[in-house]
């Protein structure tokens, strides 16, 4: 039985302030049919899709997901907030959001994590937020077998990304200052990770690193996380 090919036109609102090339790229990656055309004009995207019913349905679902991502990026640009999930999608990597908050503060920006750890509030430029998220993910990979404990990794990644230094330098300063200790199974944290982060930021960069770290911690629970393990 021959397949029935249909054509549908979808007209959707696109967020202002996002580069047109990024909108085209994101919408094009959402297409799931053999033929489609995209044009953007007057704050709207016009997407013509030809294919079977199932291809059109799948394309529409994928377009809606792409639009959700774009509007989340717009929130970061205009409202200084974004779901952590949206930053993960933009960065293409997962990362500990607490480390991103501290890295942004080390760069001198305001940053806070919601109590459910799903939204980051910051006045940092979106491109910097995303690049720091990637840097943190790369640092986490680099120390995967060298450092033990999620809190230790979070602290080291935040310092490396926020201060622009390599992971080994952070570890070296951490061992020297006794914030970290070399155990039989790897490097471990000796105290609460945010306290250790402040000590090492001061050692690595001096007093200028501290003002951004004095912000209110409205979203965190306050429990001592020094003993967190993988």
PDB file of N, CA, C and O in Angstrom, residues 35-84:
ATOM      1  N   UNK A  35      11.166  16.293   3.520  1.00  0.00           N
ATOM      2  CA  UNK A  35      11.196  17.627   2.917  1.00  0.00           C
ATOM      3  C   UNK A  35      10.623  18.644   3.898  1.00  0.00           C
ATOM      4  O   UNK A  35       9.593  18.403   4.527  1.00  0.00           O
ATOM      5  N   UNK A  36      11.310  19.777   4.013  1.00  0.00           N
ATOM      6  CA  UNK A  36      10.814  20.850   4.870  1.00  0.00           C
ATOM      7  C   UNK A  36      11.467  22.165   4.476  1.00  0.00           C
ATOM      8  O   UNK A  36      12.574  22.173   3.933  1.00  0.00           O
ATOM      9  N   UNK A  37      10.781  23.236   4.745  1.00  0.00           N
ATOM     10  CA  UNK A  37      11.306  24.577   4.521  1.00  0.00           C
ATOM     11  C   UNK A  37      11.054  25.412   5.773  1.00  0.00           C
ATOM     12  O   UNK A  37       9.995  25.283   6.403  1.00  0.00           O
ATOM     13  N   UNK A  38      12.025  26.264   6.108  1.00  0.00           N
ATOM     14  CA  UNK A  38      11.893  27.138   7.276  1.00  0.00           C
ATOM     15  C   UNK A  38      12.156  28.571   6.848  1.00  0.00           C
ATOM     16  O   UNK A  38      13.133  28.849   6.145  1.00  0.00           O
ATOM     17  N   UNK A  39      11.296  29.470   7.271  1.00  0.00           N
ATOM     18  CA  UNK A  39      11.567  30.901   7.095  1.00  0.00           C
ATOM     19  C   UNK A  39      11.177  31.604   8.388  1.00  0.00           C
ATOM     20  O   UNK A  39      10.254  31.178   9.092  1.00  0.00           O
ATOM     21  N   UNK A  40      11.914  32.662   8.697  1.00  0.00           N
ATOM     22  CA  UNK A  40      11.675  33.414   9.935  1.00  0.00           C
ATOM     23  C   UNK A  40      11.436  34.873   9.578  1.00  0.00           C
ATOM     24  O   UNK A  40      12.241  35.490   8.869  1.00  0.00           O
ATOM     25  N   UNK A  41      10.322  35.406  10.069  1.00  0.00           N
ATOM     26  CA  UNK A  41       9.971  36.789   9.751  1.00  0.00           C
ATOM     27  C   UNK A  41       9.026  37.330  10.806  1.00  0.00           C
ATOM     28  O   UNK A  41       8.090  36.646  11.229  1.00  0.00           O
ATOM     29  N   UNK A  42       9.311  38.537  11.262  1.00  0.00           N
ATOM     30  CA  UNK A  42       8.405  39.205  12.192  1.00  0.00           C
ATOM     31  C   UNK A  42       8.191  38.456  13.500  1.00  0.00           C
ATOM     32  O   UNK A  42       7.088  38.470  14.045  1.00  0.00           O
ATOM     33  N   UNK A  43       9.237  37.826  14.022  1.00  0.00           N
ATOM     34  CA  UNK A  43       9.124  37.118  15.292  1.00  0.00           C
ATOM     35  C   UNK A  43       8.435  35.778  15.209  1.00  0.00           C
ATOM     36  O   UNK A  43       8.096  35.182  16.238  1.00  0.00           O
ATOM     37  N   UNK A  44       8.201  35.286  13.985  1.00  0.00           N
ATOM     38  CA  UNK A  44       7.572  33.990  13.814  1.00  0.00           C
ATOM     39  C   UNK A  44       8.405  33.118  12.874  1.00  0.00           C
ATOM     40  O   UNK A  44       9.100  33.623  11.988  1.00  0.00           O
ATOM     41  N   UNK A  45       8.316  31.819  13.079  1.00  0.00           N
ATOM     42  CA  UNK A  45       8.942  30.855  12.168  1.00  0.00           C
ATOM     43  C   UNK A  45       7.834  30.138  11.408  1.00  0.00           C
ATOM     44  O   UNK A  45       6.826  29.707  12.001  1.00  0.00           O
ATOM     45  N   UNK A  46       8.020  30.042  10.105  1.00  0.00           N
ATOM     46  CA  UNK A  46       7.065  29.357   9.237  1.00  0.00           C
ATOM     47  C   UNK A  46       7.747  28.076   8.749  1.00  0.00           C
ATOM     48  O   UNK A  46       8.763  28.140   8.048  1.00  0.00           O
ATOM     49  N   UNK A  47       7.200  26.957   9.163  1.00  0.00           N
ATOM     50  CA  UNK A  47       7.845  25.670   8.878  1.00  0.00           C
ATOM     51  C   UNK A  47       6.889  24.807   8.053  1.00  0.00           C
ATOM     52  O   UNK A  47       5.822  24.402   8.536  1.00  0.00           O
ATOM     53  N   UNK A  48       7.260  24.559   6.821  1.00  0.00           N
ATOM     54  CA  UNK A  48       6.465  23.706   5.938  1.00  0.00           C
ATOM     55  C   UNK A  48       7.076  22.314   5.929  1.00  0.00           C
ATOM     56  O   UNK A  48       8.261  22.147   5.633  1.00  0.00           O
ATOM     57  N   UNK A  49       6.271  21.331   6.260  1.00  0.00           N
ATOM     58  CA  UNK A  49       6.754  19.951   6.387  1.00  0.00           C
ATOM     59  C   UNK A  49       5.942  19.045   5.478  1.00  0.00           C
ATOM     60  O   UNK A  49       4.707  19.086   5.482  1.00  0.00           O
ATOM     61  N   UNK A  50       6.635  18.224   4.700  1.00  0.00           N
ATOM     62  CA  UNK A  50       5.967  17.210   3.874  1.00  0.00           C
ATOM     63  C   UNK A  50       6.424  15.829   4.319  1.00  0.00           C
ATOM     64  O   UNK A  50       7.620  15.598   4.519  1.00  0.00           O
ATOM     65  N   UNK A  51       5.442  14.920   4.477  1.00  0.00           N
ATOM     66  CA  UNK A  51       5.780  13.564   4.904  1.00  0.00           C
ATOM     67  C   UNK A  51       4.535  12.795   5.273  1.00  0.00           C
ATOM     68  O   UNK A  51       3.403  13.257   5.057  1.00  0.00           O
ATOM     69  N   UNK A  52       4.740  11.645   5.831  1.00  0.00           N
ATOM     70  CA  UNK A  52       3.611  10.842   6.282  1.00  0.00           C
ATOM     71  C   UNK A  52       3.041  11.444   7.566  1.00  0.00           C
ATOM     72  O   UNK A  52       3.667  12.318   8.184  1.00  0.00           O
ATOM     73  N   UNK A  53       1.874  10.951   7.964  1.00  0.00           N
ATOM     74  CA  UNK A  53       1.270  11.441   9.207  1.00  0.00           C
ATOM     75  C   UNK A  53       2.225  11.263  10.385  1.00  0.00           C
ATOM     76  O   UNK A  53       2.364  12.162  11.229  1.00  0.00           O
ATOM     77  N   UNK A  54       2.863  10.103  10.456  1.00  0.00           N
ATOM     78  CA  UNK A  54       3.747   9.836  11.589  1.00  0.00           C
ATOM     79  C   UNK A  54       4.975  10.748  11.549  1.00  0.00           C
ATOM     80  O   UNK A  54       5.434  11.240  12.597  1.00  0.00           O
ATOM     81  N   UNK A  55       5.529  11.016  10.361  1.00  0.00           N
ATOM     82  CA  UNK A  55       6.670  11.918  10.245  1.00  0.00           C
ATOM     83  C   UNK A  55       6.298  13.345  10.646  1.00  0.00           C
ATOM     84  O   UNK A  55       7.064  14.024  11.326  1.00  0.00           O
ATOM     85  N   UNK A  56       5.110  13.765  10.250  1.00  0.00           N
ATOM     86  CA  UNK A  56       4.660  15.111  10.596  1.00  0.00           C
ATOM     87  C   UNK A  56       4.432  15.234  12.104  1.00  0.00           C
ATOM     88  O   UNK A  56       4.821  16.222  12.726  1.00  0.00           O
ATOM     89  N   UNK A  57       3.815  14.210  12.698  1.00  0.00           N
ATOM     90  CA  UNK A  57       3.592  14.237  14.154  1.00  0.00           C
ATOM     91  C   UNK A  57       4.923  14.272  14.900  1.00  0.00           C
ATOM     92  O   UNK A  57       5.089  15.029  15.860  1.00  0.00           O
ATOM     93  N   UNK A  58       5.864  13.436  14.466  1.00  0.00           N
ATOM     94  CA  UNK A  58       7.164  13.381  15.130  1.00  0.00           C
ATOM     95  C   UNK A  58       7.909  14.710  14.971  1.00  0.00           C
ATOM     96  O   UNK A  58       8.543  15.192  15.905  1.00  0.00           O
ATOM     97  N   UNK A  59       7.821  15.299  13.783  1.00  0.00           N
ATOM     98  CA  UNK A  59       8.469  16.592  13.552  1.00  0.00           C
ATOM     99  C   UNK A  59       7.875  17.672  14.441  1.00  0.00           C
ATOM    100  O   UNK A  59       8.600  18.484  15.033  1.00  0.00           O
ATOM    101  N   UNK A  60       6.554  17.704  14.565  1.00  0.00           N
ATOM    102  CA  UNK A  60       5.903  18.717  15.394  1.00  0.00           C
ATOM    103  C   UNK A  60       6.314  18.575  16.858  1.00  0.00           C
ATOM    104  O   UNK A  60       6.598  19.588  17.530  1.00  0.00           O
ATOM    105  N   UNK A  61       6.372  17.353  17.349  1.00  0.00           N
ATOM    106  CA  UNK A  61       6.799  17.134  18.731  1.00  0.00           C
ATOM    107  C   UNK A  61       8.244  17.612  18.928  1.00  0.00           C
ATOM    108  O   UNK A  61       8.580  18.229  19.945  1.00  0.00           O
ATOM    109  N   UNK A  62       9.082  17.338  17.939  1.00  0.00           N
ATOM    110  CA  UNK A  62      10.486  17.748  18.023  1.00  0.00           C
ATOM    111  C   UNK A  62      10.630  19.266  17.923  1.00  0.00           C
ATOM    112  O   UNK A  62      11.467  19.871  18.600  1.00  0.00           O
ATOM    113  N   UNK A  63       9.808  19.904  17.100  1.00  0.00           N
ATOM    114  CA  UNK A  63       9.825  21.367  16.984  1.00  0.00           C
ATOM    115  C   UNK A  63       9.443  22.009  18.318  1.00  0.00           C
ATOM    116  O   UNK A  63      10.070  22.976  18.770  1.00  0.00           O
ATOM    117  N   UNK A  64       8.411  21.482  18.969  1.00  0.00           N
ATOM    118  CA  UNK A  64       7.983  22.026  20.261  1.00  0.00           C
ATOM    119  C   UNK A  64       9.098  21.910  21.300  1.00  0.00           C
ATOM    120  O   UNK A  64       9.301  22.825  22.108  1.00  0.00           O
ATOM    121  N   UNK A  65       9.811  20.799  21.275  1.00  0.00           N
ATOM    122  CA  UNK A  65      10.929  20.621  22.203  1.00  0.00           C
ATOM    123  C   UNK A  65      12.033  21.640  21.915  1.00  0.00           C
ATOM    124  O   UNK A  65      12.605  22.237  22.833  1.00  0.00           O
ATOM    125  N   UNK A  66      12.331  21.860  20.616  1.00  0.00           N
ATOM    126  CA  UNK A  66      13.354  22.837  20.241  1.00  0.00           C
ATOM    127  C   UNK A  66      12.954  24.245  20.683  1.00  0.00           C
ATOM    128  O   UNK A  66      13.790  25.027  21.157  1.00  0.00           O
ATOM    129  N   UNK A  67      11.669  24.568  20.539  1.00  0.00           N
ATOM    130  CA  UNK A  67      11.187  25.885  20.957  1.00  0.00           C
ATOM    131  C   UNK A  67      11.296  26.065  22.469  1.00  0.00           C
ATOM    132  O   UNK A  67      11.634  27.147  22.956  1.00  0.00           O
ATOM    133  N   UNK A  68      11.020  25.009  23.216  1.00  0.00           N
ATOM    134  CA  UNK A  68      11.171  25.063  24.670  1.00  0.00           C
ATOM    135  C   UNK A  68      12.609  25.410  25.038  1.00  0.00           C
ATOM    136  O   UNK A  68      12.863  26.236  25.923  1.00  0.00           O
ATOM    137  N   UNK A  69      13.559  24.791  24.354  1.00  0.00           N
ATOM    138  CA  UNK A  69      14.972  25.075  24.605  1.00  0.00           C
ATOM    139  C   UNK A  69      15.311  26.528  24.288  1.00  0.00           C
ATOM    140  O   UNK A  69      16.021  27.198  25.044  1.00  0.00           O
ATOM    141  N   UNK A  70      14.810  27.019  23.158  1.00  0.00           N
ATOM    142  CA  UNK A  70      15.105  28.395  22.756  1.00  0.00           C
ATOM    143  C   UNK A  70      14.504  29.413  23.728  1.00  0.00           C
ATOM    144  O   UNK A  70      15.136  30.419  24.064  1.00  0.00           O
ATOM    145  N   UNK A  71      13.274  29.156  24.190  1.00  0.00           N
ATOM    146  CA  UNK A  71      12.655  30.083  25.141  1.00  0.00           C
ATOM    147  C   UNK A  71      13.356  30.031  26.493  1.00  0.00           C
ATOM    148  O   UNK A  71      13.421  31.041  27.210  1.00  0.00           O
ATOM    149  N   UNK A  72      13.899  28.868  26.865  1.00  0.00           N
ATOM    150  CA  UNK A  72      14.671  28.783  28.110  1.00  0.00           C
ATOM    151  C   UNK A  72      15.937  29.628  28.002  1.00  0.00           C
ATOM    152  O   UNK A  72      16.343  30.301  28.958  1.00  0.00           O
ATOM    153  N   UNK A  73      16.573  29.600  26.827  1.00  0.00           N
ATOM    154  CA  UNK A  73      17.755  30.432  26.602  1.00  0.00           C
ATOM    155  C   UNK A  73      17.365  31.914  26.652  1.00  0.00           C
ATOM    156  O   UNK A  73      18.116  32.748  27.182  1.00  0.00           O
ATOM    157  N   UNK A  74      16.199  32.230  26.138  1.00  0.00           N
ATOM    158  CA  UNK A  74      15.707  33.612  26.184  1.00  0.00           C
ATOM    159  C   UNK A  74      15.500  34.060  27.630  1.00  0.00           C
ATOM    160  O   UNK A  74      15.790  35.218  27.976  1.00  0.00           O
ATOM    161  N   UNK A  75      15.014  33.178  28.482  1.00  0.00           N
ATOM    162  CA  UNK A  75      14.836  33.505  29.904  1.00  0.00           C
ATOM    163  C   UNK A  75      16.167  33.879  30.542  1.00  0.00           C
ATOM    164  O   UNK A  75      16.244  34.806  31.350  1.00  0.00           O
ATOM    165  N   UNK A  76      17.213  33.125  30.198  1.00  0.00           N
ATOM    166  CA  UNK A  76      18.525  33.427  30.756  1.00  0.00           C
ATOM    167  C   UNK A  76      19.010  34.788  30.284  1.00  0.00           C
ATOM    168  O   UNK A  76      19.631  35.545  31.027  1.00  0.00           O
ATOM    169  N   UNK A  77      18.695  35.132  29.043  1.00  0.00           N
ATOM    170  CA  UNK A  77      19.135  36.389  28.450  1.00  0.00           C
ATOM    171  C   UNK A  77      18.381  37.587  29.023  1.00  0.00           C
ATOM    172  O   UNK A  77      18.968  38.644  29.263  1.00  0.00           O
ATOM    173  N   UNK A  78      17.085  37.418  29.272  1.00  0.00           N
ATOM    174  CA  UNK A  78      16.257  38.564  29.654  1.00  0.00           C
ATOM    175  C   UNK A  78      15.844  38.579  31.120  1.00  0.00           C
ATOM    176  O   UNK A  78      15.697  39.645  31.710  1.00  0.00           O
ATOM    177  N   UNK A  79      15.640  37.410  31.703  1.00  0.00           N
ATOM    178  CA  UNK A  79      15.170  37.344  33.089  1.00  0.00           C
ATOM    179  C   UNK A  79      16.255  36.899  34.048  1.00  0.00           C
ATOM    180  O   UNK A  79      16.015  36.755  35.247  1.00  0.00           O
ATOM    181  N   UNK A  80      17.448  36.628  33.527  1.00  0.00           N
ATOM    182  CA  UNK A  80      18.588  36.204  34.347  1.00  0.00           C
ATOM    183  C   UNK A  80      18.278  34.944  35.140  1.00  0.00           C
ATOM    184  O   UNK A  80      18.677  34.803  36.294  1.00  0.00           O
ATOM    185  N   UNK A  81      17.553  34.054  34.506  1.00  0.00           N
ATOM    186  CA  UNK A  81      17.298  32.752  35.115  1.00  0.00           C
ATOM    187  C   UNK A  81      17.126  31.724  34.011  1.00  0.00           C
ATOM    188  O   UNK A  81      16.728  32.057  32.894  1.00  0.00           O
ATOM    189  N   UNK A  82      17.454  30.474  34.323  1.00  0.00           N
ATOM    190  CA  UNK A  82      17.279  29.407  33.335  1.00  0.00           C
ATOM    191  C   UNK A  82      17.245  28.069  34.041  1.00  0.00           C
ATOM    192  O   UNK A  82      17.972  27.859  35.024  1.00  0.00           O
ATOM    193  N   UNK A  83      16.398  27.151  33.561  1.00  0.00           N
ATOM    194  CA  UNK A  83      16.427  25.804  34.120  1.00  0.00           C
ATOM    195  C   UNK A  83      17.798  25.170  33.898  1.00  0.00           C
ATOM    196  O   UNK A  83      18.420  25.358  32.845  1.00  0.00           O
ATOM    197  N   UNK A  84      18.271  24.441  34.882  1.00  0.00           N
ATOM    198  CA  UNK A  84      19.549  23.734  34.751  1.00  0.00           C
ATOM    199  C   UNK A  84      19.509  22.826  33.526  1.00  0.00           C
ATOM    200  O   UNK A  84      20.494  22.719  32.776  1.00  0.00           O
TER     201      UNK A  84
END
